[in-house]
Amino acid sequence: ASEVERLYVHLGQAYVFQNDWEQAQEAYEELLAYAKQHQLAALASMTLNRLAILAIQQSNGKPTVRALLDEAWHIAEGSHDQKALAETAWNLAQITGIMWEDLTSSLRHGELALSLARARHDQELEARSLYILGVISLYRGDVEGTMHYVETSLALYATIRTEPTFSGELSLPHFVSGAPLTQALTHRTSEAWCWGLLALTQVYAGQVLGSIHSGRRALALSTESKNGWAQVLSTAYLTYGLLDAGAFEEALELMQAAMALARTLPPMLSFQRLLTALGMTYHAVQQWQEARSTLEEAEAVAETLDLGRLRVVTLSQLCMNCALTGEWGQAHTYAVQAMALRESIDRAMIPQDFSFHYETEALLRGGDERQARVAAGLAADLGLPGERWQIQAALGTLYEAAGEPVQARTAFGEAATIIQGLAEGIKDEALRSRFLAGPPIQQVLQQAHRVANQVPQDQAEQGGAPRRVVLQTDESWEAS
């Protein structure tokens, strides 16, 4: 049976690698029929798990996937095979948590998988289970817990990397990994996911340089493993750190190359996430039309694949795009949609959901003052380095509207200082000029210049001077 299993599993993986879904389906269904005919419960359960992953990769509906997982669990439980039970628990954890956003069930299955893996001294499954528990922790807003899980998992992968594998057996893959063709490549790809998750978590912790290092490691591993699916998401993870560090040129170059690769792969979760990250990158370099079309495509993909939490970020970015190009009616529509969807999701944190400040102004302009104040508070709490100029500009606008000129001047001045620092980090002159010429950037710089010269009466009496604001003209920087 073991030789038959190896043959069919490797055959199925090879078909998935070539995006030949029909042939992969046939291979796994033949293996399932063989397992049932010979009453091989563990093999039947593992094959049902592979069919469930294949169904997710083909964007099949939840009922189909749920039926396969339920049967896999029922067979594994009845057989008392601890490996099959552990693998099924792990698969349930990844699918219910990442795809279906049922964090309670995902946590329960993930903890069971980890416990069974440790009882069997299965380091590879233990490392995979720790990764999934790290993802769940991040969704629940526990950054410290996520780092603990991921670092423990990476320590295991460092050990696994030095140990040769002779069995030829292929463990279950992450559904966003496509189909690694060997166990060594599966290990490498799984380790890349861990580095990617660490990179994302370090962004939340404010460890920007650490995030960039982890993102580069994730991308290097996924490139070595020749796994396009992993390369796409690893690039997105690296890009988040680069954007926060103001390294816009490198981020744009990497994202455009990753998008070319992504368009050769089946559209699924990773493709939608990359589209949104590319839209964010276009925003950073002030390419507003490119950002709009990219984000609209991301929204269409998310809606088609029913990716609820990912739609939140895309809608929020579209709100930002419309707000900064003066389309306040559409910005208000996107803000309301984003907030409604955000409130419907049972989790404390949605990765890269940091554009509340634009929703704030759109809601204010639409008359939703209460929601606007909630969004403004959240923006201030979650603001990252790469978001600070927008947050400060939004706060400046709110302070002006509230008749608080001193606070408005401070906020706009801080926004202008941050913009100047970001511009100085762009070495390509054409890209820097386009960045500075962007209407939102120019608007903030002009507002900073205006309020800096509106000296309040009490400050004038004390002989205070407004702060010096740097403005950009068509040819050069000019100090006002």
C-alpha positions in Angstrom: 0.0 0.0 0.0 2.8 2.4 0.8 4.2 2.1 -2.7 0.8 2.8 -4.3 0.3 5.7 -2.0 3.7 7.3 -2.9 3.0 6.8 -6.6 -0.5 8.4 -6.6 0.4 11.2 -4.2 3.5 12.2 -6.2 1.4 12.0 -9.4 -1.3 14.2 -7.9 1.2 16.7 -6.7 2.9 16.8 -10.1 -0.5 17.5 -11.8 -1.2 20.3 -9.3 2.2 21.7 -10.0 1.2 22.0 -13.6 -2.2 23.4 -12.7 -3.8 20.3 -14.2 -6.7 20.1 -11.7 -8.8 17.5 -13.5 -5.9 15.0 -13.7 -4.9 15.6 -10.0 -8.5 15.0 -9.0 -8.6 11.7 -10.9 -5.4 10.6 -9.3 -6.6 11.3 -5.7 -10.0 9.8 -6.4 -8.4 6.6 -7.7 -6.2 6.4 -4.6 -9.3 7.0 -2.3 -11.1 4.1 -4.1 -8.1 1.9 -3.6 -7.9 2.8 0.1 -11.6 2.1 0.7 -11.5 -1.2 -1.3 -8.6 -2.5 0.9 -10.0 -1.0 4.1 -6.9 1.3 4.6 -8.5 3.8 6.9 -5.4 6.0 7.4 -4.7 6.2 3.7 -8.4 7.0 3.0 -8.3 9.8 5.6 -5.1 11.4 4.2 -6.4 11.2 0.6 -9.7 12.9 1.6 -7.5 15.7 3.2 -5.6 16.1 -0.1 -8.9 16.3 -2.0 -10.1 19.0 0.5 -6.9 21.0 -0.2 -7.3 20.5 -3.9 -10.9 21.8 -3.6 -9.8 24.9 -1.8 -7.1 25.5 -4.5 -9.8 25.3 -7.2 -12.0 27.7 -5.2 -14.7 25.1 -4.7 -17.6 26.0 -2.3 -17.4 25.5 1.4 -20.0 22.6 1.5 -17.8 20.5 -0.8 -14.7 21.1 1.3 -16.5 20.6 4.6 -17.9 17.3 3.4 -14.4 16.0 2.5 -13.0 17.2 5.9 -15.8 15.7 7.9 -15.4 12.3 6.2 -11.6 12.5 6.7 -12.1 13.2 10.4 -14.7 10.5 10.9 -12.5 7.8 9.3 -9.4 8.9 11.2 -11.2 9.0 14.5 -12.7 5.6 13.9 -9.4 4.0 12.9 -7.5 5.4 16.0 -4.6 6.1 13.7 -2.8 9.0 15.5 -1.0 10.2 12.5 -4.1 10.5 10.3 -6.0 12.1 13.2 -3.2 14.6 13.7 -2.9 15.5 10.0 -6.6 15.9 9.7 -6.7 18.2 12.8 -3.9 20.3 11.3 -5.8 20.5 7.9 -9.0 21.6 9.7 -7.0 24.2 11.6 -5.5 25.8 8.5 -8.8 25.8 6.5 -11.2 26.8 9.2 -8.9 29.5 10.4 -7.4 31.0 7.3 -10.2 30.5 4.8 -13.3 30.3 6.9 -12.3 32.7 9.7 -13.6 30.4 12.5 -10.9 31.1 15.0 -12.5 29.1 17.8 -12.6 25.9 15.8 -9.2 26.6 14.3 -7.6 27.0 17.7 -9.1 23.8 19.0 -7.9 21.8 16.0 -4.5 23.4 16.0 -3.9 22.7 19.6 -5.0 19.0 19.1 -2.6 18.7 16.1 0.3 20.1 18.1 -0.4 17.8 21.0 -0.6 14.7 18.8 2.5 15.7 16.9 4.5 16.1 20.1 3.2 12.8 21.4 4.4 11.1 18.2 7.7 13.1 18.2 6.8 14.3 14.7 8.8 17.5 14.4 7.7 18.4 10.9 4.0 18.3 11.9 4.8 20.1 15.2 6.5 22.9 13.2 3.5 23.2 10.9 1.1 23.2 13.8 3.0 26.0 15.6 2.8 28.1 12.4 -1.0 27.7 12.2 -1.3 28.6 15.9 0.8 31.7 15.2 -1.5 32.8 12.4 -4.5 32.3 14.8 -2.7 34.3 17.5 -2.1 37.2 15.1 -5.7 37.3 14.0 -6.7 37.4 17.7 -4.4 40.4 18.2 -1.7 38.6 20.2 1.5 39.8 18.6 3.8 38.4 21.4 2.1 35.0 21.2 2.5 34.9 17.5 6.2 35.6 17.7 6.6 32.8 20.3 4.9 30.3 18.1 6.8 31.3 14.9 10.2 31.4 16.5 9.7 27.9 18.1 8.6 26.7 14.7 11.6 28.2 13.0 13.9 26.5 15.5 12.3 23.1 14.6 12.8 23.8 10.8 16.5 24.6 11.5 16.8 21.1 13.0 14.7 19.4 10.3 16.9 21.0 7.6 19.9 19.1 8.8 18.2 15.7 8.8 17.9 13.7 5.6 14.5 12.3 4.6 14.4 8.8 3.0 10.8 7.7 3.2 9.7 9.5 0.1 6.4 10.4 1.9 4.9 13.8 1.2 3.2 15.5 4.1 0.0 17.6 3.6 0.9 21.0 2.1 -0.4 24.4 3.1 -3.3 25.1 0.7 -1.6 28.3 -0.5 1.7 26.4 -1.3 0.5 24.8 -4.5 2.2 21.5 -4.7 5.9 21.1 -3.6 7.2 18.1 -5.5 9.5 16.6 -2.7 9.5 16.5 1.1 12.6 18.7 1.2 10.9 21.4 -0.9 7.8 21.1 1.3 10.0 21.8 4.3 11.6 24.8 2.6 8.3 26.2 1.6 6.8 25.7 5.0 9.8 27.5 6.6 9.3 30.4 4.1 5.7 30.8 5.4 7.1 31.0 9.0 9.6 33.7 8.0 6.8 35.6 6.2 4.5 35.4 9.2 7.4 36.7 11.4 8.0 39.6 8.9 4.3 40.6 9.1 4.3 40.3 12.9 7.4 42.4 13.2 5.6 45.2 11.3 3.0 45.3 14.0 5.6 45.3 16.7 7.3 48.3 15.0 10.4 46.2 14.2 10.8 47.5 10.6 14.4 46.4 10.0 13.7 43.0 11.5 10.6 42.7 9.3 12.6 43.4 6.2 15.3 40.8 7.2 12.6 38.2 7.8 10.8 39.1 4.6 14.0 38.7 2.6 14.6 35.3 4.2 11.1 34.2 3.3 11.5 35.3 -0.3 14.9 33.6 -0.6 13.5 30.3 0.7 10.5 30.4 -1.6 12.7 31.3 -4.6 15.1 28.4 -3.8 12.1 26.0 -3.6 10.9 27.2 -7.0 7.4 27.7 -5.5 5.6 30.5 -7.3 2.7 30.5 -4.8 5.1 31.1 -1.9 7.2 33.6 -3.9 4.1 35.8 -4.4 3.1 36.0 -0.8 6.7 36.3 0.5 7.1 39.3 -1.7 3.9 40.9 -0.2 5.3 40.2 3.3 8.6 41.9 2.4 6.9 44.8 0.8 5.0 45.7 3.9 8.3 46.3 5.8 9.8 48.1 2.8 6.9 50.5 2.6 7.1 51.3 6.3 10.8 52.0 5.9 10.1 54.3 3.0 11.9 52.0 0.5 9.3 52.7 -2.2 11.5 52.0 -5.2 12.5 48.5 -4.2 8.9 47.7 -3.1 7.5 48.7 -6.4 10.1 46.8 -8.4 9.5 43.6 -6.4 5.8 43.9 -6.5 5.6 44.3 -10.3 7.8 41.3 -10.8 5.7 39.3 -8.4 2.5 40.3 -10.1 3.8 39.1 -13.4 4.4 35.7 -11.8 1.1 35.7 -10.0 -0.8 36.1 -13.3 0.6 32.7 -14.4 -1.0 31.0 -11.3 -4.6 30.1 -10.5 -6.4 33.1 -8.9 -6.9 32.5 -5.1 -6.2 34.1 -1.8 -2.5 34.9 -2.4 -3.4 36.6 -5.7 -5.9 38.9 -4.1 -3.5 39.7 -1.3 -0.8 40.6 -3.8 -3.1 42.9 -5.7 -4.0 44.8 -2.6 -0.3 45.1 -1.6 0.5 46.4 -5.1 -2.3 48.9 -4.8 -0.8 50.1 -1.5 2.6 50.4 -3.2 1.2 52.5 -6.0 -0.4 54.7 -3.3 3.0 55.1 -1.7 4.6 56.4 -4.9 1.6 58.6 -5.7 0.4 56.6 -8.8 -3.3 57.0 -8.1 -4.9 55.7 -11.2 -2.7 52.6 -11.2 -3.6 52.0 -7.6 -7.4 52.4 -8.3 -7.5 49.9 -11.1 -5.3 47.4 -9.1 -7.5 47.7 -6.0 -10.7 47.4 -8.0 -9.4 44.1 -9.5 -8.5 43.0 -5.9 -12.0 43.8 -4.7 -13.5 41.8 -7.6 -11.3 38.8 -6.8 -12.1 39.0 -3.1 -15.8 39.1 -3.8 -15.6 36.2 -6.2 -13.7 34.0 -3.8 -15.7 35.2 -0.7 -12.5 36.5 1.1 -14.3 38.5 3.8 -11.4 39.8 5.8 -9.3 40.6 2.8 -12.1 42.7 1.3 -11.9 45.0 4.4 -8.3 46.1 3.6 -9.1 46.5 -0.1 -12.3 48.6 0.5 -10.4 50.7 3.0 -7.6 51.3 0.5 -10.2 52.2 -2.1 -11.7 54.7 0.3 -8.3 56.2 0.8 -7.8 56.5 -3.0 -11.2 58.2 -3.5 -10.6 60.5 -0.6 -7.2 61.6 -1.8 -8.5 62.2 -5.3 -11.5 64.2 -4.1 -14.2 61.7 -4.8 -15.8 62.0 -1.4 -19.2 60.4 -2.3 -17.5 57.2 -3.4 -15.0 57.4 -0.5 -18.0 57.5 1.9 -19.5 54.4 0.3 -16.3 52.4 0.6 -15.9 53.6 4.2 -19.3 52.4 5.2 -18.8 49.1 3.5 -15.4 48.6 5.1 -16.6 49.4 8.6 -19.7 47.1 8.3 -17.6 44.2 7.1 -14.9 44.8 9.7 -17.5 44.7 12.5 -18.9 41.4 11.1 -15.6 39.6 11.4 -14.9 37.8 14.7 -11.2 38.8 15.2 -9.2 41.5 16.9 -6.8 42.1 14.0 -7.0 42.2 10.2 -3.5 42.3 8.6 -2.6 45.6 7.0 -5.9 47.3 8.0 -4.5 50.7 8.8 -6.3 53.3 6.7 -8.9 54.3 9.2 -7.9 58.0 9.0 -9.3 58.3 5.4 -12.5 56.5 6.5 -12.7 59.1 9.3 -12.7 62.0 7.0 -15.1 60.4 4.5 -17.5 59.5 7.3 -17.3 63.1 8.7 -18.0 64.5 5.3 -21.0 62.1 5.0 -22.3 63.2 8.4 -21.3 60.0 10.3 -19.5 61.9 13.1 -19.7 59.1 15.7 -18.2 56.5 13.4 -15.6 59.0 12.3 -14.4 59.5 15.9 -14.2 55.7 16.4 -12.1 55.3 13.2 -9.8 58.2 14.2 -9.1 56.7 17.5 -8.3 53.3 16.0 -6.0 55.0 13.4 -4.0 56.7 16.2 -3.7 53.4 18.2 -2.5 51.4 15.2 -0.5 53.9 13.3 2.8 52.5 11.8 5.8 54.5 10.5 4.7 54.3 6.9 1.2 55.6 7.8 2.2 58.5 10.0 2.0 61.4 7.5 -1.5 60.4 6.4 -2.6 60.1 10.1 -1.0 63.5 11.0 -2.7 65.1 8.0 -6.1 63.7 8.9 -5.6 64.9 12.5 -4.6 68.3 11.2 -7.9 68.5 9.3 -9.9 67.4 12.3 -8.1 70.0 14.5 -8.8 72.7 12.0 -12.5 71.8 11.8 -12.7 71.9 15.6 -11.1 75.3 15.8 -7.8 74.2 17.4 -5.1 75.9 15.2 -2.1 75.1 17.4 -2.8 71.4 17.3 -3.6 71.6 13.6 -0.2 73.4 12.9 1.7 70.8 14.9 0.0 67.9 13.1 0.4 69.3 9.6 4.1 70.3 10.4 4.8 66.7 11.5 3.2 65.3 8.3 5.4 67.6 6.2 8.5 66.5 8.0 7.7 62.9 7.5 7.0 63.4 3.8 10.4 65.2 3.4 12.2 62.2 5.0 10.4 59.8 2.7 11.3 61.8 -0.4 14.9 62.0 0.6 15.0 58.2 0.7 13.9 57.9 -3.0 17.1 58.0 -5.0 15.6 57.8 -8.5 14.9 61.4 -9.4 11.9 60.7 -11.7 10.2 58.6 -9.1 11.0 61.1 -6.3 9.5 64.0 -8.4 6.4 62.0 -9.1 6.0 61.2 -5.4 6.3 64.8 -4.5 4.0 66.0 -7.3 1.2 63.7 -6.1 -1.9 65.8 -5.3 -2.3 64.4 -1.8 1.4 65.2 -1.0 1.1 68.7 -2.4 -2.1 69.3 -0.6 -0.6 68.4 2.8 2.6 70.4 2.1 0.5 73.4 1.2 -1.7 73.1 4.2 1.4 72.8 6.4 2.8 76.0 4.8 -0.5 77.8 5.3 -1.1 77.0 8.9 2.6 77.6 9.8 2.2 81.2 8.8 -1.1 81.6 10.7 0.5 82.7 14.0 -2.0 82.6 16.9 -2.4 85.9 18.9 -0.8 84.5 22.0 2.2 83.1 20.1 2.7 86.4 18.3 2.7 88.3 21.6 5.4 85.9 22.9 7.5 86.5 19.8 7.2 82.9 18.7 7.9 81.9 15.1 6.1 79.4 13.1 8.1 76.2 12.2 9.8 76.2 8.8 8.0 74.0 6.3 9.6 72.6 3.2 7.6 72.9 0.0 8.3 71.4 -3.5 8.1 73.5 -6.6 8.2 72.2 -10.2 12.0 72.4 -10.3 13.3 72.0 -6.8 12.8 72.1 -3.1 12.0 75.6 -1.8 12.0 76.7 1.8 9.2 79.0 2.7 
